[in-house]
């Protein structure tokens, strides 16, 4: 059995094409949701024609604070420790637990798999910024997950090389599974008619990282930079829930509402978001997924970050701002120079991962005989 632990919207988007591959090829899988995020999850499942979670570990409000994460995580680990057979049903001699990325759900899933005595496979493994505090806590989460993993699915040789000191099987999936998520979205966006696309030129803004939104000084800097960018191009600011909460908490929300160059919008499901992104002149983000999407689309993107753990687009369509207003101005003044043509890929990361899962299940079974 292939157990897949997913907790956030971003994880589901990136794992959805893999679950769809399992479904198409009749490969049994058990989808475990940690319940970390709920907003738009049902819509994303509908986007990819996937079933609801087989096991839901938590059914309360979205987990958006460090304090909430600590309590929620402890409860999930306690439940898994005492009820591992319920969480991970089936023949354990042929089972693997897949976790994804660098969220708290990633680490929880890996810990739960280890508690249950199962092998752990880490999808999107090997990413490193080599700075413990940028991004925080994602870099620390990755390092801990590496130590718990037996199989590392890496989106490129550079990611494989980052794991040279880790024990286990390293597999190069060539690209990120997000490439296949994006292709699925692009195949249908022309038929999506219920998203309001501005008639004028616009850019999309999406920000959510801890280092940008959870402290008043950091969020004040972000708001100042967004206002700077808005003087160059009208903005559609897609609000993650923690971002919206903290904009209101620290008194910046109304300031953005009153800016005629900035339109605040709620989050969308994946396919509708990609329709907006596809039509944007450029993108402003602090998200790794957005960096990857823009690379595959050849879309100019400015990252409001100090560092990035990803290689996609750097030196081509992607500029790391380091929060420097002059770097941002340079990007805005030459934005068309950052358009990039990405060569379509024939390799399927999902096919590589699925094939390896079958081989691993056979090897695990043979090892236990």
mmCIF file of N, CA and C in Angstrom, residues 132-223:
data_model
loop_
_atom_site.group_PDB
_atom_site.id
_atom_site.type_symbol
_atom_site.label_atom_id
_atom_site.label_comp_id
_atom_site.label_asym_id
_atom_site.label_seq_id
_atom_site.Cartn_x
_atom_site.Cartn_y
_atom_site.Cartn_z
ATOM 1 N N UNK A 132 19.387 28.542 7.876
ATOM 2 C CA UNK A 132 18.372 28.010 8.778
ATOM 3 C C UNK A 132 17.194 28.947 8.966
ATOM 4 N N UNK A 133 17.395 30.236 8.788
ATOM 5 C CA UNK A 133 16.345 31.200 9.095
ATOM 6 C C UNK A 133 15.723 31.850 7.863
ATOM 7 N N UNK A 134 16.125 31.434 6.669
ATOM 8 C CA UNK A 134 15.528 31.923 5.430
ATOM 9 C C UNK A 134 15.468 30.770 4.434
ATOM 10 N N UNK A 135 14.306 30.138 4.228
ATOM 11 C CA UNK A 135 13.053 30.465 4.927
ATOM 12 C C UNK A 135 12.936 29.720 6.261
ATOM 13 N N UNK A 136 12.268 30.348 7.190
ATOM 14 C CA UNK A 136 11.998 29.742 8.486
ATOM 15 C C UNK A 136 10.489 29.522 8.622
ATOM 16 N N UNK A 137 10.043 28.340 9.062
ATOM 17 C CA UNK A 137 10.840 27.204 9.554
ATOM 18 C C UNK A 137 11.104 26.138 8.500
ATOM 19 N N UNK A 138 10.863 26.462 7.226
ATOM 20 C CA UNK A 138 10.907 25.441 6.181
ATOM 21 C C UNK A 138 12.270 24.750 6.054
ATOM 22 N N UNK A 139 13.351 25.534 6.157
ATOM 23 C CA UNK A 139 14.674 24.924 6.012
ATOM 24 C C UNK A 139 14.942 23.897 7.115
ATOM 25 N N UNK A 140 14.558 24.213 8.327
ATOM 26 C CA UNK A 140 14.733 23.271 9.441
ATOM 27 C C UNK A 140 13.846 22.045 9.241
ATOM 28 N N UNK A 141 12.624 22.273 8.777
ATOM 29 C CA UNK A 141 11.709 21.155 8.514
ATOM 30 C C UNK A 141 12.299 20.199 7.490
ATOM 31 N N UNK A 142 12.901 20.749 6.437
ATOM 32 C CA UNK A 142 13.514 19.892 5.418
ATOM 33 C C UNK A 142 14.641 19.055 6.017
ATOM 34 N N UNK A 143 15.507 19.682 6.778
ATOM 35 C CA UNK A 143 16.642 18.957 7.347
ATOM 36 C C UNK A 143 16.186 17.816 8.254
ATOM 37 N N UNK A 144 15.157 18.062 9.051
ATOM 38 C CA UNK A 144 14.633 17.007 9.927
ATOM 39 C C UNK A 144 13.983 15.896 9.111
ATOM 40 N N UNK A 145 13.259 16.275 8.061
ATOM 41 C CA UNK A 145 12.601 15.264 7.219
ATOM 42 C C UNK A 145 13.629 14.405 6.499
ATOM 43 N N UNK A 146 14.743 15.001 6.074
ATOM 44 C CA UNK A 146 15.808 14.207 5.448
ATOM 45 C C UNK A 146 16.242 13.072 6.376
ATOM 46 N N UNK A 147 16.390 13.384 7.664
ATOM 47 C CA UNK A 147 16.882 12.390 8.619
ATOM 48 C C UNK A 147 15.887 11.250 8.826
ATOM 49 N N UNK A 148 14.621 11.507 8.556
ATOM 50 C CA UNK A 148 13.583 10.497 8.760
ATOM 51 C C UNK A 148 13.261 9.708 7.493
ATOM 52 N N UNK A 149 13.829 10.117 6.368
ATOM 53 C CA UNK A 149 13.448 9.534 5.081
ATOM 54 C C UNK A 149 14.362 8.392 4.673
ATOM 55 N N UNK A 150 13.775 7.463 3.942
ATOM 56 C CA UNK A 150 14.514 6.331 3.380
ATOM 57 C C UNK A 150 14.700 6.491 1.877
ATOM 58 N N UNK A 151 13.763 7.191 1.244
ATOM 59 C CA UNK A 151 13.782 7.385 -0.204
ATOM 60 C C UNK A 151 13.571 8.861 -0.502
ATOM 61 N N UNK A 152 14.421 9.395 -1.389
ATOM 62 C CA UNK A 152 14.421 10.830 -1.662
ATOM 63 C C UNK A 152 14.100 11.047 -3.141
ATOM 64 N N UNK A 153 12.948 11.660 -3.423
ATOM 65 C CA UNK A 153 12.544 11.960 -4.790
ATOM 66 C C UNK A 153 12.910 13.416 -5.079
ATOM 67 N N UNK A 154 13.950 13.614 -5.871
ATOM 68 C CA UNK A 154 14.564 14.936 -6.037
ATOM 69 C C UNK A 154 14.250 15.517 -7.420
ATOM 70 N N UNK A 155 13.804 16.793 -7.484
ATOM 71 C CA UNK A 155 13.414 17.385 -8.770
ATOM 72 C C UNK A 155 14.585 17.945 -9.570
ATOM 73 N N UNK A 156 15.652 17.188 -9.689
ATOM 74 C CA UNK A 156 16.813 17.624 -10.441
ATOM 75 C C UNK A 156 18.094 17.102 -9.824
ATOM 76 N N UNK A 157 19.143 17.033 -10.648
ATOM 77 C CA UNK A 157 20.425 16.511 -10.171
ATOM 78 C C UNK A 157 21.007 17.394 -9.070
ATOM 79 N N UNK A 158 20.761 18.711 -9.146
ATOM 80 C CA UNK A 158 21.254 19.622 -8.118
ATOM 81 C C UNK A 158 20.663 19.278 -6.752
ATOM 82 N N UNK A 159 19.408 18.842 -6.737
ATOM 83 C CA UNK A 159 18.776 18.450 -5.475
ATOM 84 C C UNK A 159 19.358 17.135 -4.967
ATOM 85 N N UNK A 160 19.628 16.219 -5.878
ATOM 86 C CA UNK A 160 20.281 14.955 -5.500
ATOM 87 C C UNK A 160 21.627 15.253 -4.837
ATOM 88 N N UNK A 161 22.387 16.169 -5.427
ATOM 89 C CA UNK A 161 23.718 16.497 -4.898
ATOM 90 C C UNK A 161 23.657 17.111 -3.496
ATOM 91 N N UNK A 162 22.550 17.756 -3.164
ATOM 92 C CA UNK A 162 22.400 18.339 -1.825
ATOM 93 C C UNK A 162 22.226 17.283 -0.743
ATOM 94 N N UNK A 163 22.008 16.043 -1.157
ATOM 95 C CA UNK A 163 21.736 14.958 -0.202
ATOM 96 C C UNK A 163 22.902 13.980 -0.084
ATOM 97 N N UNK A 164 24.059 14.398 -0.502
ATOM 98 C CA UNK A 164 25.195 13.484 -0.538
ATOM 99 C C UNK A 164 25.512 12.903 0.844
ATOM 100 N N UNK A 165 25.228 13.631 1.903
ATOM 101 C CA UNK A 165 25.531 13.154 3.253
ATOM 102 C C UNK A 165 24.401 12.325 3.866
ATOM 103 N N UNK A 166 23.266 12.231 3.170
ATOM 104 C CA UNK A 166 22.123 11.503 3.713
ATOM 105 C C UNK A 166 22.134 10.052 3.249
ATOM 106 N N UNK A 167 21.771 9.159 4.151
ATOM 107 C CA UNK A 167 21.656 7.745 3.812
ATOM 108 C C UNK A 167 20.279 7.485 3.208
ATOM 109 N N UNK A 168 20.234 6.593 2.234
ATOM 110 C CA UNK A 168 18.965 6.256 1.608
ATOM 111 C C UNK A 168 19.069 6.275 0.101
ATOM 112 N N UNK A 169 17.965 6.024 -0.557
ATOM 113 C CA UNK A 169 17.899 5.954 -2.011
ATOM 114 C C UNK A 169 17.543 7.327 -2.575
ATOM 115 N N UNK A 170 18.376 7.863 -3.479
ATOM 116 C CA UNK A 170 18.109 9.150 -4.111
ATOM 117 C C UNK A 170 17.665 8.916 -5.549
ATOM 118 N N UNK A 171 16.516 9.491 -5.899
ATOM 119 C CA UNK A 171 15.944 9.312 -7.224
ATOM 120 C C UNK A 171 15.726 10.675 -7.858
ATOM 121 N N UNK A 172 16.257 10.885 -9.048
ATOM 122 C CA UNK A 172 16.091 12.135 -9.777
ATOM 123 C C UNK A 172 14.802 12.067 -10.597
ATOM 124 N N UNK A 173 13.810 12.888 -10.225
ATOM 125 C CA UNK A 173 12.550 12.906 -10.979
ATOM 126 C C UNK A 173 12.593 13.903 -12.141
ATOM 127 N N UNK A 174 13.737 14.496 -12.402
ATOM 128 C CA UNK A 174 14.007 15.415 -13.516
ATOM 129 C C UNK A 174 13.334 16.777 -13.304
ATOM 130 N N UNK A 175 12.025 16.761 -13.096
ATOM 131 C CA UNK A 175 11.285 17.995 -12.836
ATOM 132 C C UNK A 175 10.441 17.824 -11.585
ATOM 133 N N UNK A 176 9.809 18.903 -11.184
ATOM 134 C CA UNK A 176 8.903 18.863 -10.048
ATOM 135 C C UNK A 176 7.551 18.335 -10.505
ATOM 136 N N UNK A 177 6.839 17.640 -9.638
ATOM 137 C CA UNK A 177 5.492 17.172 -9.972
ATOM 138 C C UNK A 177 4.574 18.347 -10.312
ATOM 139 N N UNK A 178 4.921 19.550 -9.852
ATOM 140 C CA UNK A 178 4.116 20.725 -10.165
ATOM 141 C C UNK A 178 4.031 20.964 -11.664
ATOM 142 N N UNK A 179 5.037 20.543 -12.406
ATOM 143 C CA UNK A 179 4.989 20.695 -13.864
ATOM 144 C C UNK A 179 3.759 20.001 -14.428
ATOM 145 N N UNK A 180 3.444 18.815 -13.892
ATOM 146 C CA UNK A 180 2.282 18.081 -14.374
ATOM 147 C C UNK A 180 0.976 18.678 -13.851
ATOM 148 N N UNK A 181 1.002 19.255 -12.654
ATOM 149 C CA UNK A 181 -0.164 19.979 -12.151
ATOM 150 C C UNK A 181 -0.481 21.152 -13.079
ATOM 151 N N UNK A 182 0.558 21.888 -13.446
ATOM 152 C CA UNK A 182 0.384 23.058 -14.304
ATOM 153 C C UNK A 182 -0.147 22.667 -15.680
ATOM 154 N N UNK A 183 0.371 21.586 -16.242
ATOM 155 C CA UNK A 183 -0.107 21.146 -17.553
ATOM 156 C C UNK A 183 -1.587 20.786 -17.508
ATOM 157 N N UNK A 184 -2.013 20.159 -16.422
ATOM 158 C CA UNK A 184 -3.435 19.829 -16.270
ATOM 159 C C UNK A 184 -4.271 21.099 -16.236
ATOM 160 N N UNK A 185 -3.791 22.118 -15.520
ATOM 161 C CA UNK A 185 -4.530 23.378 -15.428
ATOM 162 C C UNK A 185 -4.582 24.086 -16.784
ATOM 163 N N UNK A 186 -3.463 24.144 -17.483
ATOM 164 C CA UNK A 186 -3.408 24.842 -18.760
ATOM 165 C C UNK A 186 -4.322 24.213 -19.806
ATOM 166 N N UNK A 187 -4.579 22.922 -19.641
ATOM 167 C CA UNK A 187 -5.422 22.217 -20.618
ATOM 168 C C UNK A 187 -6.898 22.600 -20.518
ATOM 169 N N UNK A 188 -7.286 23.262 -19.412
ATOM 170 C CA UNK A 188 -8.715 23.566 -19.213
ATOM 171 C C UNK A 188 -9.004 25.046 -18.980
ATOM 172 N N UNK A 189 -7.990 25.894 -18.827
ATOM 173 C CA UNK A 189 -8.272 27.266 -18.399
ATOM 174 C C UNK A 189 -9.100 28.040 -19.420
ATOM 175 N N UNK A 190 -9.028 27.681 -20.689
ATOM 176 C CA UNK A 190 -9.833 28.382 -21.686
ATOM 177 C C UNK A 190 -11.320 28.161 -21.449
ATOM 178 N N UNK A 191 -11.656 27.053 -20.797
ATOM 179 C CA UNK A 191 -13.070 26.740 -20.540
ATOM 180 C C UNK A 191 -13.566 27.323 -19.221
ATOM 181 N N UNK A 192 -12.670 27.918 -18.437
ATOM 182 C CA UNK A 192 -13.062 28.520 -17.164
ATOM 183 C C UNK A 192 -13.549 29.947 -17.412
ATOM 184 N N UNK A 193 -14.796 30.200 -17.068
ATOM 185 C CA UNK A 193 -15.397 31.507 -17.374
ATOM 186 C C UNK A 193 -15.845 32.276 -16.133
ATOM 187 N N UNK A 194 -15.657 31.701 -14.940
ATOM 188 C CA UNK A 194 -16.168 32.344 -13.735
ATOM 189 C C UNK A 194 -15.073 33.032 -12.920
ATOM 190 N N UNK A 195 -13.999 33.427 -13.572
ATOM 191 C CA UNK A 195 -12.943 34.215 -12.932
ATOM 192 C C UNK A 195 -12.873 35.565 -13.625
ATOM 193 N N UNK A 196 -12.958 36.621 -12.855
ATOM 194 C CA UNK A 196 -12.925 37.960 -13.439
ATOM 195 C C UNK A 196 -11.487 38.339 -13.790
ATOM 196 N N UNK A 197 -11.216 38.409 -15.081
ATOM 197 C CA UNK A 197 -9.894 38.780 -15.565
ATOM 198 C C UNK A 197 -9.927 40.259 -15.946
ATOM 199 N N UNK A 198 -9.088 41.088 -15.354
ATOM 200 C CA UNK A 198 -9.095 42.524 -15.687
ATOM 201 C C UNK A 198 -8.842 42.755 -17.174
ATOM 202 N N UNK A 199 -9.481 43.774 -17.708
ATOM 203 C CA UNK A 199 -9.272 44.130 -19.108
ATOM 204 C C UNK A 199 -7.951 44.864 -19.291
ATOM 205 N N UNK A 200 -7.454 45.446 -18.204
ATOM 206 C CA UNK A 200 -6.193 46.180 -18.260
ATOM 207 C C UNK A 200 -5.023 45.260 -17.873
ATOM 208 N N UNK A 201 -3.816 45.714 -18.123
ATOM 209 C CA UNK A 201 -2.622 44.987 -17.691
ATOM 210 C C UNK A 201 -2.592 44.923 -16.169
ATOM 211 N N UNK A 202 -2.210 43.760 -15.653
ATOM 212 C CA UNK A 202 -2.166 43.585 -14.198
ATOM 213 C C UNK A 202 -1.046 42.622 -13.829
ATOM 214 N N UNK A 203 -0.658 42.679 -12.555
ATOM 215 C CA UNK A 203 0.278 41.704 -11.995
ATOM 216 C C UNK A 203 -0.400 41.017 -10.819
ATOM 217 N N UNK A 204 0.018 39.794 -10.550
ATOM 218 C CA UNK A 204 -0.527 39.018 -9.432
ATOM 219 C C UNK A 204 0.462 39.047 -8.280
ATOM 220 N N UNK A 205 -0.061 39.269 -7.065
ATOM 221 C CA UNK A 205 0.735 39.243 -5.836
ATOM 222 C C UNK A 205 0.203 38.125 -4.952
ATOM 223 N N UNK A 206 1.096 37.298 -4.423
ATOM 224 C CA UNK A 206 0.697 36.265 -3.468
ATOM 225 C C UNK A 206 1.839 36.066 -2.478
ATOM 226 N N UNK A 207 1.557 36.306 -1.197
ATOM 227 C CA UNK A 207 2.579 36.284 -0.144
ATOM 228 C C UNK A 207 2.024 35.584 1.088
ATOM 229 N N UNK A 208 2.875 34.766 1.728
ATOM 230 C CA UNK A 208 2.364 34.033 2.890
ATOM 231 C C UNK A 208 3.431 33.601 3.883
ATOM 232 N N UNK A 209 4.700 33.757 3.579
ATOM 233 C CA UNK A 209 5.743 33.147 4.391
ATOM 234 C C UNK A 209 5.852 33.778 5.774
ATOM 235 N N UNK A 210 6.244 32.943 6.712
ATOM 236 C CA UNK A 210 6.356 33.362 8.110
ATOM 237 C C UNK A 210 7.205 34.613 8.248
ATOM 238 N N UNK A 211 8.354 34.626 7.576
ATOM 239 C CA UNK A 211 9.284 35.754 7.750
ATOM 240 C C UNK A 211 8.744 37.050 7.150
ATOM 241 N N UNK A 212 7.677 36.952 6.345
ATOM 242 C CA UNK A 212 7.108 38.149 5.727
ATOM 243 C C UNK A 212 5.851 38.678 6.402
ATOM 244 N N UNK A 213 5.083 37.816 7.053
ATOM 245 C CA UNK A 213 3.751 38.250 7.483
ATOM 246 C C UNK A 213 3.483 38.154 8.979
ATOM 247 N N UNK A 214 4.362 37.517 9.755
ATOM 248 C CA UNK A 214 4.038 37.278 11.156
ATOM 249 C C UNK A 214 4.608 38.314 12.132
ATOM 250 N N UNK A 215 5.436 39.225 11.637
ATOM 251 C CA UNK A 215 5.968 40.280 12.495
ATOM 252 C C UNK A 215 5.643 41.628 11.862
ATOM 253 N N UNK A 216 5.288 42.593 12.708
ATOM 254 C CA UNK A 216 4.811 43.866 12.195
ATOM 255 C C UNK A 216 5.878 44.571 11.366
ATOM 256 N N UNK A 217 7.142 44.491 11.778
ATOM 257 C CA UNK A 217 8.204 45.162 11.025
ATOM 258 C C UNK A 217 8.350 44.555 9.633
ATOM 259 N N UNK A 218 8.311 43.231 9.569
ATOM 260 C CA UNK A 218 8.452 42.556 8.276
ATOM 261 C C UNK A 218 7.260 42.844 7.372
ATOM 262 N N UNK A 219 6.060 42.811 7.945
ATOM 263 C CA UNK A 219 4.870 43.050 7.136
ATOM 264 C C UNK A 219 4.800 44.507 6.680
ATOM 265 N N UNK A 220 5.265 45.427 7.517
ATOM 266 C CA UNK A 220 5.319 46.833 7.111
ATOM 267 C C UNK A 220 6.240 47.001 5.901
ATOM 268 N N UNK A 221 7.372 46.327 5.930
ATOM 269 C CA UNK A 221 8.290 46.382 4.788
ATOM 270 C C UNK A 221 7.626 45.829 3.525
ATOM 271 N N UNK A 222 6.915 44.720 3.671
ATOM 272 C CA UNK A 222 6.231 44.108 2.531
ATOM 273 C C UNK A 222 5.187 45.059 1.957
ATOM 274 N N UNK A 223 4.388 45.678 2.825
ATOM 275 C CA UNK A 223 3.355 46.596 2.355
ATOM 276 C C UNK A 223 3.984 47.773 1.607
#
